[in-house]
PDB file of C-alpha atoms in Angstrom:
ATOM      1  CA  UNK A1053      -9.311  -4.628 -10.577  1.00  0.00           C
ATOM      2  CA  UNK A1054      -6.933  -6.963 -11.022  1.00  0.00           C
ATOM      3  CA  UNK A1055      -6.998  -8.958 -14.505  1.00  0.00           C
ATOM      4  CA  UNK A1056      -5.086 -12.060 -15.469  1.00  0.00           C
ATOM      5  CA  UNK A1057      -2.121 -12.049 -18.135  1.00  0.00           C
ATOM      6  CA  UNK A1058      -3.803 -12.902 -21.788  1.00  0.00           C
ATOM      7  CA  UNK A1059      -3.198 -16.565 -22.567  1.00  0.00           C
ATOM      8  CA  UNK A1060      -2.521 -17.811 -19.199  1.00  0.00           C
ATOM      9  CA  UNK A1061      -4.665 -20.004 -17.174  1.00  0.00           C
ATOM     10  CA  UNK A1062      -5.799 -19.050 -13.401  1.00  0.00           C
ATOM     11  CA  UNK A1063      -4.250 -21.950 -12.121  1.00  0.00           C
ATOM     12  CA  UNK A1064      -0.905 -21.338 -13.701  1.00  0.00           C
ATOM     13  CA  UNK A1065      -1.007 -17.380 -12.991  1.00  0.00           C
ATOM     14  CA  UNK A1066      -1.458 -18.399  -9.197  1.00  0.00           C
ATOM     15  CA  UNK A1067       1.263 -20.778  -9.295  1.00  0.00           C
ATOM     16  CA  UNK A1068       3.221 -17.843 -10.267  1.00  0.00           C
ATOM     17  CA  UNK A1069       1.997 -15.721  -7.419  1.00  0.00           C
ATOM     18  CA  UNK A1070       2.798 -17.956  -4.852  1.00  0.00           C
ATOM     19  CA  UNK A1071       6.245 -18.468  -6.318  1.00  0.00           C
ATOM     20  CA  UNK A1072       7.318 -14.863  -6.623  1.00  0.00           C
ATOM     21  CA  UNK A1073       5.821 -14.651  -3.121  1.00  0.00           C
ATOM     22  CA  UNK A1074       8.140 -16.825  -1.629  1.00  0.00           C
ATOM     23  CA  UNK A1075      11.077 -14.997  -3.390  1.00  0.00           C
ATOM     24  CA  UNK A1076      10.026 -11.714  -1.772  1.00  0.00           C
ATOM     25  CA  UNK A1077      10.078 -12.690   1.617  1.00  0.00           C
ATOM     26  CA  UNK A1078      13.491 -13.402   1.148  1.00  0.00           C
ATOM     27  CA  UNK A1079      14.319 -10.207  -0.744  1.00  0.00           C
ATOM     28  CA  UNK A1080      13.749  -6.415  -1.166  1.00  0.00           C
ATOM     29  CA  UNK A1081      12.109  -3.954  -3.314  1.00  0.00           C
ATOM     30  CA  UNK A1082      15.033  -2.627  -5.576  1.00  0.00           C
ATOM     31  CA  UNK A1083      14.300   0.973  -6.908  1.00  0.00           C
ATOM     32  CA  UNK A1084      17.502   1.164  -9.459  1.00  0.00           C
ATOM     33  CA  UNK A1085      18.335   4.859 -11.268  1.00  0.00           C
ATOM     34  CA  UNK A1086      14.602   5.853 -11.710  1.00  0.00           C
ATOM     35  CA  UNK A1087      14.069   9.183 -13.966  1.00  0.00           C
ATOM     36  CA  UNK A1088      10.602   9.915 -14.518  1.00  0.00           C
ATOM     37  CA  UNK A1089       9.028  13.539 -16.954  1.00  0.00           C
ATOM     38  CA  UNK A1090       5.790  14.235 -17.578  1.00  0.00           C
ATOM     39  CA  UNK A1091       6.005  15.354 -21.493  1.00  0.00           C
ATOM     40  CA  UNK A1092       7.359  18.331 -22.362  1.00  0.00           C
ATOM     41  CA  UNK A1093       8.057  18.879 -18.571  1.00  0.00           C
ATOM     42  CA  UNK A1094      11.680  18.636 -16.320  1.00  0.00           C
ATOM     43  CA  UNK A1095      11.991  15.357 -14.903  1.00  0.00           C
ATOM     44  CA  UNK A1096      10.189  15.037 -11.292  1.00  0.00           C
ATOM     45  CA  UNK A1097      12.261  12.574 -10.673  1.00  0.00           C
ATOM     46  CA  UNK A1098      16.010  12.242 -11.481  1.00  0.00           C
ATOM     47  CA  UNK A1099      17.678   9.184 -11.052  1.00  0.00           C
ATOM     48  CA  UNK A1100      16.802   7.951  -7.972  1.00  0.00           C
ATOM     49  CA  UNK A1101      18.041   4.431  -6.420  1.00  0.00           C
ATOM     50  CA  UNK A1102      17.015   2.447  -3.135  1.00  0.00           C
ATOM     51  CA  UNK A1103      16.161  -0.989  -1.548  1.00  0.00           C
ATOM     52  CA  UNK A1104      13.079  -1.682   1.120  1.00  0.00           C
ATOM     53  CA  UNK A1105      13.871  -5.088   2.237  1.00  0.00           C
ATOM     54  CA  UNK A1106      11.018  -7.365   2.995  1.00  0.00           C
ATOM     55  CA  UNK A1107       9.103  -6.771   5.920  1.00  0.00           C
ATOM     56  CA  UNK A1108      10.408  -3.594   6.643  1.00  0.00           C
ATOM     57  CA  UNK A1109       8.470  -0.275   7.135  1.00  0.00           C
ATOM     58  CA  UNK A1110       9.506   3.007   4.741  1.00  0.00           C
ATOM     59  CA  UNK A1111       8.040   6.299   5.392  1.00  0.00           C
ATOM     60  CA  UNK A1112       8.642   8.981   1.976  1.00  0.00           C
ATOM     61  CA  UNK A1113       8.738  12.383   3.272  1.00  0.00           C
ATOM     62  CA  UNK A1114       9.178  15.710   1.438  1.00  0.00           C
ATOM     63  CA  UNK A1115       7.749  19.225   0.537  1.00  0.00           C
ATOM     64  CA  UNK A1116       4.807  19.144  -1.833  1.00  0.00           C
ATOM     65  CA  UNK A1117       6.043  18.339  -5.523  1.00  0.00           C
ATOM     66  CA  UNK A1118       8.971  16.704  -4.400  1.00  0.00           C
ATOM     67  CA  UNK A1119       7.985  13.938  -6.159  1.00  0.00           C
ATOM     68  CA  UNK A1120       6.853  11.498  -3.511  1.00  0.00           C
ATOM     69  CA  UNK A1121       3.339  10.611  -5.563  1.00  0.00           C
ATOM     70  CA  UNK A1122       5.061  10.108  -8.539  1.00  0.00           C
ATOM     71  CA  UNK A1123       7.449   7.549  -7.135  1.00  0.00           C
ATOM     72  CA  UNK A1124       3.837   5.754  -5.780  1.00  0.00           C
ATOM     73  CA  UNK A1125       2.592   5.885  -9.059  1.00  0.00           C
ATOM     74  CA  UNK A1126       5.362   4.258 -10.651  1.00  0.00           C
ATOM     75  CA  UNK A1127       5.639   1.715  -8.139  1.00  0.00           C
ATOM     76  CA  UNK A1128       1.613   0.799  -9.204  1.00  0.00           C
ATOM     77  CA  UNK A1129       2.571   1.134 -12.762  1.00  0.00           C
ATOM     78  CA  UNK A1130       0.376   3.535 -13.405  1.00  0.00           C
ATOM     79  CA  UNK A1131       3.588   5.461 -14.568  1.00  0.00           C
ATOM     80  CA  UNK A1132       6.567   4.215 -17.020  1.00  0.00           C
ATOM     81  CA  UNK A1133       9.589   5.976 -16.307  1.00  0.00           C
ATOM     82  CA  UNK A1134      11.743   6.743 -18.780  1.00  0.00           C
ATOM     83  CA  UNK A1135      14.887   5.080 -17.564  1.00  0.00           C
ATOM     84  CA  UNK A1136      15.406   3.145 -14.603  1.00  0.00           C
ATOM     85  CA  UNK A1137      13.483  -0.218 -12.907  1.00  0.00           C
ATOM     86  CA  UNK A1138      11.666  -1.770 -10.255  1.00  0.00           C
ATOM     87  CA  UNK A1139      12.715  -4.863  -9.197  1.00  0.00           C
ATOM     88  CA  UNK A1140      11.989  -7.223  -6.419  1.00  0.00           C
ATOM     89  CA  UNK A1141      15.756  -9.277  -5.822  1.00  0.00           C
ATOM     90  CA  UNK A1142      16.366 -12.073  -3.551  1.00  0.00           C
ATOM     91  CA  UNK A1143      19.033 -14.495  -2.963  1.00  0.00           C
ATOM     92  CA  UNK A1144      17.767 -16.584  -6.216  1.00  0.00           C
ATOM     93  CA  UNK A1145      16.914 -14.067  -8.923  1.00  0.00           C
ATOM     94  CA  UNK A1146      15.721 -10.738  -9.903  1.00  0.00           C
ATOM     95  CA  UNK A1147      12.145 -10.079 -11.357  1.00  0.00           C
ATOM     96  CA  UNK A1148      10.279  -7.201 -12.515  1.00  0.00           C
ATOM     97  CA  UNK A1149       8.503  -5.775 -10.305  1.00  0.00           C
ATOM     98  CA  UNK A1150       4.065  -5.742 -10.861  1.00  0.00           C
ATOM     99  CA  UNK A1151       0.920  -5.053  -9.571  1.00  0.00           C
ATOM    100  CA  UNK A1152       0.146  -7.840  -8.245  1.00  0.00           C
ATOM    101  CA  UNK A1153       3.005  -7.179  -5.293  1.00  0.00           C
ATOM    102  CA  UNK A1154       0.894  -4.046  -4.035  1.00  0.00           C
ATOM    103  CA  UNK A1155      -2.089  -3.427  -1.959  1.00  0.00           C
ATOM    104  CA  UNK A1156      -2.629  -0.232  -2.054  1.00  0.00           C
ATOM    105  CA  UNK A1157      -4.915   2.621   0.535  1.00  0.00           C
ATOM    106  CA  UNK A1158      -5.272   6.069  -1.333  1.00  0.00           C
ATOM    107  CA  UNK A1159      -5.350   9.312   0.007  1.00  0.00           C
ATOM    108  CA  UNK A1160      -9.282   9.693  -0.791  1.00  0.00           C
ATOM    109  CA  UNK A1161     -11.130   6.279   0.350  1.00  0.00           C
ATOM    110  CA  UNK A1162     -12.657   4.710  -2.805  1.00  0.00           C
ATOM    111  CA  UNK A1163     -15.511   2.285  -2.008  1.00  0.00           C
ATOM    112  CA  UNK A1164     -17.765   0.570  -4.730  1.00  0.00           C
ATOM    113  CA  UNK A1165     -21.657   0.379  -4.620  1.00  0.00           C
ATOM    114  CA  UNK A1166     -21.500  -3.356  -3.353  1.00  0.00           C
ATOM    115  CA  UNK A1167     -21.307  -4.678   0.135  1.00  0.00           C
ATOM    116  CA  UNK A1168     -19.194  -3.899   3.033  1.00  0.00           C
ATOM    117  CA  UNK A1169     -18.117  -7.431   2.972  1.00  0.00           C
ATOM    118  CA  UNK A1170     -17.497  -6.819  -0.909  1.00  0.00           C
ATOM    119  CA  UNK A1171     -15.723  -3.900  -0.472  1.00  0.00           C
ATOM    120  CA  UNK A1172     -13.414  -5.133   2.417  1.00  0.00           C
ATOM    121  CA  UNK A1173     -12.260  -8.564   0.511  1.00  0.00           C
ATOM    122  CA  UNK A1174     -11.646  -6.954  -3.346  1.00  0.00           C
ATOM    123  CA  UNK A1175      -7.829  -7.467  -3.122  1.00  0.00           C
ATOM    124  CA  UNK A1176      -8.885 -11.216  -2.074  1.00  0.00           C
ATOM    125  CA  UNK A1177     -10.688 -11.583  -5.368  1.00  0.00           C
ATOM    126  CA  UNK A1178      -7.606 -10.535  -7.662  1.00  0.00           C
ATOM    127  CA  UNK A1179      -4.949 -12.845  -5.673  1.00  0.00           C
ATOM    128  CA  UNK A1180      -7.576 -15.859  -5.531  1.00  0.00           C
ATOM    129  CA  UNK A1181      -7.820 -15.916  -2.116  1.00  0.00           C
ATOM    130  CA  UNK A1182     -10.768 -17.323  -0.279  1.00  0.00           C
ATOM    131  CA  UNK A1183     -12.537 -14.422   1.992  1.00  0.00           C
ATOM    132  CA  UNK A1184     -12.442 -15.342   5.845  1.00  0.00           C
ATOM    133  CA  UNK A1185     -15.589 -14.256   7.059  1.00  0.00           C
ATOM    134  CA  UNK A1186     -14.157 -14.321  10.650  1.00  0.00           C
ATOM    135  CA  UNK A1187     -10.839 -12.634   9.923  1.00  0.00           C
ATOM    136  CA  UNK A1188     -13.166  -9.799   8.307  1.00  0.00           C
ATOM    137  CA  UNK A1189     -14.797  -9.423  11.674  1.00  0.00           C
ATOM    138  CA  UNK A1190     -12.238  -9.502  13.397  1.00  0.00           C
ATOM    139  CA  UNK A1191      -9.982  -6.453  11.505  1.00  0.00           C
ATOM    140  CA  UNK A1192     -13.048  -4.696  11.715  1.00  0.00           C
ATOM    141  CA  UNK A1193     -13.388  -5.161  15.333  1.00  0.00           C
ATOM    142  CA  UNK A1194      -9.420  -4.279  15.620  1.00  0.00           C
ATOM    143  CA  UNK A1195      -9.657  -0.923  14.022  1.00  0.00           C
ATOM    144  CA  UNK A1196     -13.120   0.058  15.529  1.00  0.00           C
ATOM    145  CA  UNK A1197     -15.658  -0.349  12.898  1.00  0.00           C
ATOM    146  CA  UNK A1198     -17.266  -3.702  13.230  1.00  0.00           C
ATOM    147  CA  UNK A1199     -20.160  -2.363  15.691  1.00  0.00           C
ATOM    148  CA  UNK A1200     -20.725   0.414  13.308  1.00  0.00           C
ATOM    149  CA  UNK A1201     -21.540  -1.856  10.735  1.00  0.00           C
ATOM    150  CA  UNK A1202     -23.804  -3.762  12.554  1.00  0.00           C
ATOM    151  CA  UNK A1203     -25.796  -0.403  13.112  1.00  0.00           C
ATOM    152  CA  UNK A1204     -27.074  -1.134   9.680  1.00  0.00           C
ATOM    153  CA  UNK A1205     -29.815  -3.241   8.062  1.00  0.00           C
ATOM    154  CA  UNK A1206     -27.959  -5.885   6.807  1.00  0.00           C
ATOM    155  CA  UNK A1207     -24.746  -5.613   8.753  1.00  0.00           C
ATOM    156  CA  UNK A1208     -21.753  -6.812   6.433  1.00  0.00           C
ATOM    157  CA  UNK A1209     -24.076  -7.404   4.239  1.00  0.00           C
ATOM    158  CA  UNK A1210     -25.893  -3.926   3.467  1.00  0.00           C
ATOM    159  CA  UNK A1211     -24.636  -2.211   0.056  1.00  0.00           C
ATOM    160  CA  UNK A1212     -22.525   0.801   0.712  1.00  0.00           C
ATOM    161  CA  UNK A1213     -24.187   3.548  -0.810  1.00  0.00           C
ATOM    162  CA  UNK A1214     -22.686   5.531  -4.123  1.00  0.00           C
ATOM    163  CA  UNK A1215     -18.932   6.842  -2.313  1.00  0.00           C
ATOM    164  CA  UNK A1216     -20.115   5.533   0.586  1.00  0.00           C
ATOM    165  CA  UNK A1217     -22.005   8.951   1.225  1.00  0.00           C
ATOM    166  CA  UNK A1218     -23.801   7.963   4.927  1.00  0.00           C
ATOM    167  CA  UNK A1219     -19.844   7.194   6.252  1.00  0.00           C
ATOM    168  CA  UNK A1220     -17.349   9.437   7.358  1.00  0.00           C
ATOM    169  CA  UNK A1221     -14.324  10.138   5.730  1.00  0.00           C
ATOM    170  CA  UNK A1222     -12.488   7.824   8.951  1.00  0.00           C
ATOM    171  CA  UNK A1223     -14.914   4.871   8.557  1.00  0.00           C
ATOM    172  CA  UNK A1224     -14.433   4.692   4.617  1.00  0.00           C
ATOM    173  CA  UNK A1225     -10.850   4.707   5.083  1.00  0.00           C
ATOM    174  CA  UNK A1226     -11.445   2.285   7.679  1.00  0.00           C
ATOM    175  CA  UNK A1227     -12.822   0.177   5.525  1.00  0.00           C
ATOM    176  CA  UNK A1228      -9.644   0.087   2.573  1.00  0.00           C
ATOM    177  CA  UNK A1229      -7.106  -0.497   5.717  1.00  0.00           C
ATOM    178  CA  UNK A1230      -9.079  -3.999   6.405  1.00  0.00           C
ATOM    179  CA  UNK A1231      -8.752  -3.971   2.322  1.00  0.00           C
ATOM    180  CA  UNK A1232      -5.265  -3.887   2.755  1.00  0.00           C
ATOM    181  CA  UNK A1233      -4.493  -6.239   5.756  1.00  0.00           C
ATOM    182  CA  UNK A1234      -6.874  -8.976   3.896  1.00  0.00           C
ATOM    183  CA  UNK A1235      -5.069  -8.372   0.765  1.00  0.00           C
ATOM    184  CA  UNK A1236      -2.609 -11.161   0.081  1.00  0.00           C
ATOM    185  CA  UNK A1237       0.090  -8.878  -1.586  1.00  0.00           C
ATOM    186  CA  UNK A1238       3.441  -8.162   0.224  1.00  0.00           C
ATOM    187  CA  UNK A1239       3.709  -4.486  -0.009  1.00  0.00           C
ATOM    188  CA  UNK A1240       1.255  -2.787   0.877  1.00  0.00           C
ATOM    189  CA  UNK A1241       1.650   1.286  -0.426  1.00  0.00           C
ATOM    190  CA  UNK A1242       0.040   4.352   0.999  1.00  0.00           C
ATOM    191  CA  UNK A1243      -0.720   7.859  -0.103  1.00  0.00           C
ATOM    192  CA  UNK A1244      -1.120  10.313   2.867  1.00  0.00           C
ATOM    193  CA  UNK A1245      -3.996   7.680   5.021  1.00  0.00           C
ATOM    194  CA  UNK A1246      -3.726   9.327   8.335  1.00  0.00           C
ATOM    195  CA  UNK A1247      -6.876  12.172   7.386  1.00  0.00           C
ATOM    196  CA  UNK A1248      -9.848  11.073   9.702  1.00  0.00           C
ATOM    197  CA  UNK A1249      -8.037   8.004  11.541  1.00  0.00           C
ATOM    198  CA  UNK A1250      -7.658   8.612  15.165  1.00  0.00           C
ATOM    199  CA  UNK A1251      -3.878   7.394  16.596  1.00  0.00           C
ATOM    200  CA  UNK A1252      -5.579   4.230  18.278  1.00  0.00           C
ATOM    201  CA  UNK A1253      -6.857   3.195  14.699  1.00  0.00           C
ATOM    202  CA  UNK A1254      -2.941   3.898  13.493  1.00  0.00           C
ATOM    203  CA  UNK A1255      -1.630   2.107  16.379  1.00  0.00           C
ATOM    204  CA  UNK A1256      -3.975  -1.226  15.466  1.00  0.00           C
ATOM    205  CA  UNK A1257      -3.550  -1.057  11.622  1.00  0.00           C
ATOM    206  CA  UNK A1258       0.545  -1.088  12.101  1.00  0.00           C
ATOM    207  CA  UNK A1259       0.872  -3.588  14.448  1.00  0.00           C
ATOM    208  CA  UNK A1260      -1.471  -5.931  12.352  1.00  0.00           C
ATOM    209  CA  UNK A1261       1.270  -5.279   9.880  1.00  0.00           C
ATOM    210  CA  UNK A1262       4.130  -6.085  12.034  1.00  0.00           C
ATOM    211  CA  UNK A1263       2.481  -9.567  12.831  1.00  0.00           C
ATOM    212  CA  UNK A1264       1.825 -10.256   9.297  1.00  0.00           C
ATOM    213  CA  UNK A1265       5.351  -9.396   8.495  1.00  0.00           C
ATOM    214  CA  UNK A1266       4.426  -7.153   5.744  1.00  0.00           C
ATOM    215  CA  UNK A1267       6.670  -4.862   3.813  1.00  0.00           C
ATOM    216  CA  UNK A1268       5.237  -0.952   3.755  1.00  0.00           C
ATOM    217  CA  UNK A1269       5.738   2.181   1.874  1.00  0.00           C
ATOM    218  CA  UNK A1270       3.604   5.369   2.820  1.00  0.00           C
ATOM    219  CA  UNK A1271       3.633   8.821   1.664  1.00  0.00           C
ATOM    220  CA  UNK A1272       3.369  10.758   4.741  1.00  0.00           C
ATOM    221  CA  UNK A1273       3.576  14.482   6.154  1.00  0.00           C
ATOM    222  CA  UNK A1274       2.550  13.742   9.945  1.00  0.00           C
ATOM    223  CA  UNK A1275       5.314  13.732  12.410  1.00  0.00           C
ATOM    224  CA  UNK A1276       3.419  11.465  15.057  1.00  0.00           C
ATOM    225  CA  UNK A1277       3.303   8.680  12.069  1.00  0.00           C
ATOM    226  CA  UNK A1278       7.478   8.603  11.620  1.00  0.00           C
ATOM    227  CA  UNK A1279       6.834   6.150  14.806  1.00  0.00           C
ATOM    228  CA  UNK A1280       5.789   3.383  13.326  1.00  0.00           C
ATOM    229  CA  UNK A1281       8.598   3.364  10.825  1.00  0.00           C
ATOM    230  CA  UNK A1282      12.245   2.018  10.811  1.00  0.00           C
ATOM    231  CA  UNK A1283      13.341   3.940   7.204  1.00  0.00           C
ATOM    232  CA  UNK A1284      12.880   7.190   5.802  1.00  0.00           C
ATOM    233  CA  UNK A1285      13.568   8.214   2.081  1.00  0.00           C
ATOM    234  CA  UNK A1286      13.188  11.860   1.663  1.00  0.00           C
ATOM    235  CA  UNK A1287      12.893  13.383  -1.287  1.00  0.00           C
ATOM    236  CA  UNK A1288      13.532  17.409  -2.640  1.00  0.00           C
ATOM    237  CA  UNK A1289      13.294  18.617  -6.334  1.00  0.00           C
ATOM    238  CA  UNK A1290      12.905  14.780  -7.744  1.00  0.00           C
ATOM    239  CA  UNK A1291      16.205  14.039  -5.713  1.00  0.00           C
ATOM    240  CA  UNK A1292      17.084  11.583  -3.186  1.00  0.00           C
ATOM    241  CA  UNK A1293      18.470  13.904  -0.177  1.00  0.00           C
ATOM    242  CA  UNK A1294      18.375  11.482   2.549  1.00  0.00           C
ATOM    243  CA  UNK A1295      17.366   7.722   3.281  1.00  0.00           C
ATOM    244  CA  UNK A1296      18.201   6.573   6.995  1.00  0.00           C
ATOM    245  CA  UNK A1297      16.690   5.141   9.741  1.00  0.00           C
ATOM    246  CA  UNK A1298      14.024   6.823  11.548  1.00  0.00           C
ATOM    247  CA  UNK A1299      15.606   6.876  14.992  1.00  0.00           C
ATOM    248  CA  UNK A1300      18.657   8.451  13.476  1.00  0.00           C
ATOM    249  CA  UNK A1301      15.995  11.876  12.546  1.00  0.00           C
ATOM    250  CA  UNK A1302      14.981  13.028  15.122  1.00  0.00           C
ATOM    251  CA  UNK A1303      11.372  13.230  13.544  1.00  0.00           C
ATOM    252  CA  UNK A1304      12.395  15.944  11.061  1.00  0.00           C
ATOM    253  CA  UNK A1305       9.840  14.988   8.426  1.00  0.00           C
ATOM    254  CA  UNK A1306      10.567  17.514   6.125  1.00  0.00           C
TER     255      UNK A1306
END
């Protein structure tokens, strides 16, 4: 949950937002000589440098270890690497890069013992945003959920039980891609999604992206999801080995 910066006020702290906002659509993500070790360890990642301009869509491919959910982890800030930093530049400055630029859909769906409705607008609640009830409905609808809800007591309204235990793995994660698409951020990062979501479900979620012009970054090992990309960064051994355009791959994910 998102928490604001000691000592400033709401209205200043949104201010900001909005601001930096503006300066990303006009900009990239700069990744700039990145070398990340867990202690005691080799480095997972070794110097590693690229851009993902705004609105653009960035698949990270690689073997297992390569590093790929390290980079995602730095990029949240759950990491600090050791040298290097993330940056988002535009044509009028260069800021650091924080949390507050990232929605983010996990590998594992994580849903809290509150409402559907609750659960679908959280990144809403950390950017200030005001929760359309009818944009809710109608993501829902989009990625084939919003009948399913209805099947229950309350509807949007029932409390999703503790991990949301009486939904499938594709509903909950379901449920944090309308998290994502309601989210205000710009970026919005994702480790390995695809497990339970049918290619119709893919198909929607992207192309809700595309119209909201939002930049992407996903961690990803399926072939049949290079096709809603335009850039691939793959990585081997904590080492950049290739960034180029997905049409120029021939779908070699790997």
């Amino acid at each position: 949950m998102y928490i604001p910066l000691s000592g400033v006020s709401a209205d200043k702290e949104n201010e900001g937002k909005k601001e930096e906002s503006r300066h990303v659509q006009n900009g990239a993500l700069q990744i700039t000589h990145l070398t990340f070790a867990y202690p005691g360890q080799a480095p997972v990642l070794r110097d590693i440098s690229f851009a993902v301009p705004f609105q653009e869509h960035c698949v990270l491919t690689g073997v297992n270890g390569a590093g790929k959910s390290t980079l995602m982890k730095l990029l949240l800030g759950d990491l600090t690497p050791q040298t290097g930093e993330i940056t988002i530049v535009s044509d009028k400055q260069t800021f650091p890069c924080t949390q507050r630029f990232f929605a983010y859909v996990p590998q594992e769906p994580e849903l809290l013992n509150i409402s559907f409705y609750e659960n679908m607008t959280l990144d809403c609640c950390r950017f200030g945003k005001v929760p359309d009830r009818n944009e809710v409905e109608e993501y829902a609808e989009m990625l084939g959920i919003h009948d399913r809800i209805l099947c229950f007591p309350d509807g949007y309204d029932t409390i999703v039980t503790e991990n949301g235990k009486d939904l499938s793995l594709g509903e909950k994660q379901k449920i944090c891609l309308i998290r994502a698409l309601l989210s205000p951020a710009p970026c919005v990062l994702m480790d390995e999604p695809e497990h339970g979501l049918d290619t119709k479900t893919r198909e929607a979620f992207f192309e809700c992206l595309r119209q909201n012009q939002r930049m992407v970054i996903m961690i990803s090992h399926t072939k049949d999801s290079l096709k809603f990309f335009n850039k691939e960064v793959n990585l081997q051994n904590g080492i950049l080995k290739r960034i180029d355009s997905v049409s120029k791959i021939q779908y070699n994910i790997l």
